[in-house]
GROMACS .gro file of C-alpha atoms in nm:
model
  152
    1MET     CA    1   2.021   0.211  -1.228
    2ASN     CA    2   1.859  -0.089  -1.391
    3ALA     CA    3   1.522  -0.083  -1.567
    4PHE     CA    4   1.287  -0.346  -1.424
    5ARG     CA    5   1.204  -0.637  -1.656
    6ALA     CA    6   1.023  -0.934  -1.498
    7THR     CA    7   0.694  -1.118  -1.510
    8PRO     CA    8   0.432  -1.046  -1.241
    9SER     CA    9   0.516  -1.368  -1.057
   10GLU     CA   10   0.884  -1.264  -1.040
   11VAL     CA   11   0.820  -0.918  -0.897
   12GLY     CA   12   0.880  -1.014  -0.534
   13SER     CA   13   1.204  -1.198  -0.593
   14VAL     CA   14   1.363  -0.989  -0.870
   15LEU     CA   15   1.280  -0.626  -0.796
   16GLU     CA   16   1.562  -0.481  -0.586
   17PRO     CA   17   1.676  -0.139  -0.466
   18GLY     CA   18   1.794   0.072  -0.759
   19HIS     CA   19   1.550  -0.067  -1.014
   20VAL     CA   20   1.366   0.206  -1.205
   21ILE     CA   21   0.993   0.184  -1.276
   22GLU     CA   22   0.886   0.475  -1.495
   23ARG     CA   23   0.985   0.786  -1.294
   24TYR     CA   24   1.037   0.600  -0.962
   25THR     CA   25   1.338   0.419  -0.816
   26VAL     CA   26   1.287   0.129  -0.577
   27ASP     CA   27   1.427   0.191  -0.228
   28LYS     CA   28   1.321  -0.131  -0.058
   29ARG     CA   29   1.057  -0.399  -0.026
   30ILE     CA   30   0.823  -0.315   0.264
   31GLY     CA   31   0.559  -0.587   0.256
   32GLU     CA   32   0.376  -0.859   0.072
   33GLY     CA   33   0.050  -1.046   0.082
   34GLY     CA   34  -0.116  -1.324  -0.108
   35MET     CA   35  -0.177  -1.117  -0.421
   36ALA     CA   36   0.065  -0.823  -0.414
   37VAL     CA   37   0.404  -0.702  -0.302
   38VAL     CA   38   0.468  -0.348  -0.176
   39PHE     CA   39   0.784  -0.145  -0.225
   40ARG     CA   40   0.893   0.196  -0.103
   41VAL     CA   41   0.986   0.397  -0.411
   42ARG     CA   42   1.132   0.744  -0.460
   43HIS     CA   43   1.017   0.989  -0.727
   44ASN     CA   44   1.327   1.058  -0.935
   45GLN     CA   45   1.268   1.432  -0.983
   46LEU     CA   46   1.085   1.528  -0.662
   47GLY     CA   47   1.264   1.298  -0.418
   48SER     CA   48   0.934   1.213  -0.246
   49SER     CA   49   0.869   0.866  -0.105
   50HIS     CA   50   0.569   0.656  -0.207
   51ALA     CA   51   0.445   0.301  -0.165
   52LEU     CA   52   0.403   0.093  -0.482
   53LYS     CA   53   0.167  -0.206  -0.452
   54ILE     CA   54   0.229  -0.441  -0.746
   55LEU     CA   55  -0.012  -0.722  -0.825
   56THR     CA   56   0.162  -1.060  -0.832
   57ALA     CA   57  -0.149  -1.274  -0.899
   58PRO     CA   58  -0.213  -1.221  -1.271
   59ARG     CA   59  -0.572  -1.353  -1.281
   60PRO     CA   60  -0.809  -1.112  -1.464
   61ARG     CA   61  -1.063  -1.100  -1.179
   62ILE     CA   62  -0.795  -1.005  -0.925
   63ARG     CA   63  -0.645  -0.752  -1.166
   64GLU     CA   64  -0.982  -0.582  -1.208
   65ARG     CA   65  -1.040  -0.583  -0.831
   66LEU     CA   66  -0.705  -0.408  -0.773
   67LEU     CA   67  -0.783  -0.146  -1.037
   68GLN     CA   68  -1.131  -0.091  -0.892
   69GLU     CA   69  -0.973  -0.052  -0.546
   70GLY     CA   70  -0.737   0.209  -0.692
   71ARG     CA   71  -1.018   0.403  -0.862
   72LEU     CA   72  -1.226   0.415  -0.544
   73GLN     CA   73  -0.936   0.488  -0.312
   74ALA     CA   74  -0.807   0.766  -0.540
   75GLY     CA   75  -1.128   0.960  -0.473
   76LEU     CA   76  -1.113   0.907  -0.098
   77ARG     CA   77  -0.947   1.175   0.114
   78HIS     CA   78  -0.929   1.098   0.484
   79SER     CA   79  -0.646   1.132   0.734
   80ASN     CA   80  -0.690   0.766   0.841
   81VAL     CA   81  -0.686   0.615   0.490
   82VAL     CA   82  -0.379   0.580   0.268
   83SER     CA   83  -0.424   0.778  -0.055
   84VAL     CA   84  -0.384   0.623  -0.401
   85THR     CA   85  -0.235   0.878  -0.640
   86ASP     CA   86  -0.164   0.685  -0.961
   87VAL     CA   87  -0.179   0.352  -1.140
   88LEU     CA   88   0.136   0.222  -1.309
   89GLU     CA   89   0.202  -0.088  -1.512
   90VAL     CA   90   0.497  -0.310  -1.427
   91ASN     CA   91   0.553  -0.557  -1.714
   92GLY     CA   92   0.183  -0.600  -1.777
   93SER     CA   93   0.088  -0.608  -1.410
   94PRO     CA   94  -0.105  -0.319  -1.253
   95ALA     CA   95   0.049  -0.133  -0.962
   96LEU     CA   96  -0.107   0.125  -0.730
   97LEU     CA   97   0.110   0.421  -0.632
   98MET     CA   98   0.014   0.522  -0.280
   99GLU     CA   99   0.100   0.759  -0.002
  100TYR     CA  100   0.395   0.625   0.197
  101VAL     CA  101   0.339   0.597   0.573
  102ALA     CA  102   0.675   0.591   0.750
  103GLY     CA  103   0.550   0.467   1.086
  104PRO     CA  104   0.523   0.110   1.209
  105SER     CA  105   0.223  -0.117   1.169
  106LEU     CA  106  -0.009  -0.146   1.467
  107ALA     CA  107   0.116  -0.503   1.513
  108GLN     CA  108   0.479  -0.386   1.533
  109TRP     CA  109   0.389  -0.102   1.768
  110LEU     CA  110   0.193  -0.331   2.002
  111ARG     CA  111   0.494  -0.563   2.035
  112GLU     CA  112   0.683  -0.274   2.195
  113PHE     CA  113   0.412  -0.074   2.371
  114ARG     CA  114   0.105  -0.143   2.581
  115PRO     CA  115  -0.136   0.146   2.532
  116SER     CA  116  -0.353   0.280   2.809
  117LEU     CA  117  -0.726   0.223   2.771
  118GLU     CA  118  -0.760   0.584   2.657
  119ASP     CA  119  -0.489   0.544   2.389
  120ALA     CA  120  -0.632   0.209   2.274
  121LEU     CA  121  -0.977   0.367   2.235
  122ALA     CA  122  -0.830   0.658   2.040
  123LEU     CA  123  -0.656   0.416   1.803
  124PHE     CA  124  -0.975   0.212   1.768
  125ARG     CA  125  -1.182   0.526   1.693
  126GLY     CA  126  -0.933   0.634   1.426
  127ILE     CA  127  -0.944   0.294   1.258
  128CYS     CA  128  -1.326   0.296   1.268
  129GLU     CA  129  -1.338   0.647   1.118
  130GLY     CA  130  -1.114   0.541   0.830
  131VAL     CA  131  -1.314   0.222   0.767
  132GLN     CA  132  -1.642   0.417   0.781
  133GLU     CA  133  -1.515   0.668   0.524
  134ALA     CA  134  -1.397   0.384   0.300
  135HIS     CA  135  -1.741   0.220   0.326
  136HIS     CA  136  -1.907   0.549   0.225
  137HIS     CA  137  -1.699   0.529  -0.094
  138GLY     CA  138  -1.787   0.166  -0.165
  139LEU     CA  139  -1.458   0.020  -0.040
  140VAL     CA  140  -1.441  -0.283   0.187
  141HIS     CA  141  -1.104  -0.369   0.339
  142ARG     CA  142  -1.070  -0.743   0.283
  143ASP     CA  143  -0.779  -0.794   0.521
  144LEU     CA  144  -0.814  -0.556   0.815
  145LYS     CA  145  -0.573  -0.663   1.090
  146PRO     CA  146  -0.304  -0.498   1.306
  147ALA     CA  147  -0.031  -0.579   1.053
  148ASN     CA  148  -0.221  -0.378   0.789
  149VAL     CA  149  -0.289  -0.072   1.005
  150LEU     CA  150  -0.009   0.182   0.966
  151LEU     CA  151   0.067   0.442   1.231
  152ALA     CA  152   0.196   0.785   1.132
   0.00000   0.00000   0.00000
């Protein structure tokens, strides 16, 4: 296994399966956005899977926003909100360790299935409940869309 050594801007292109970050080993890249890349990682002793969101935009304001998101989300416990369990540093860039959701995104699921009105309303209610709980904790999701809603 190789220890990860790259700058924040190189994270997305250099980090590959087998790289070790502290006590986690990268399994695969599972997503990316404008400011971060997300990997599925495995805890080396426990064997549990987690998501690791690594900031790729090194600007101080964005860094602080990610850390604030992690602090707020770590105190939030709701079945419709992904938990943040730790903050790591990857070559000077902050990374949030989060609960791993193995299911597809809502966007992926909708490409294959057409829910009944009852199922669509149940999904919508669940999303609204999670967003409401996040708002009660001072969190605002800045990019809520079907691709960012994970189904378990």
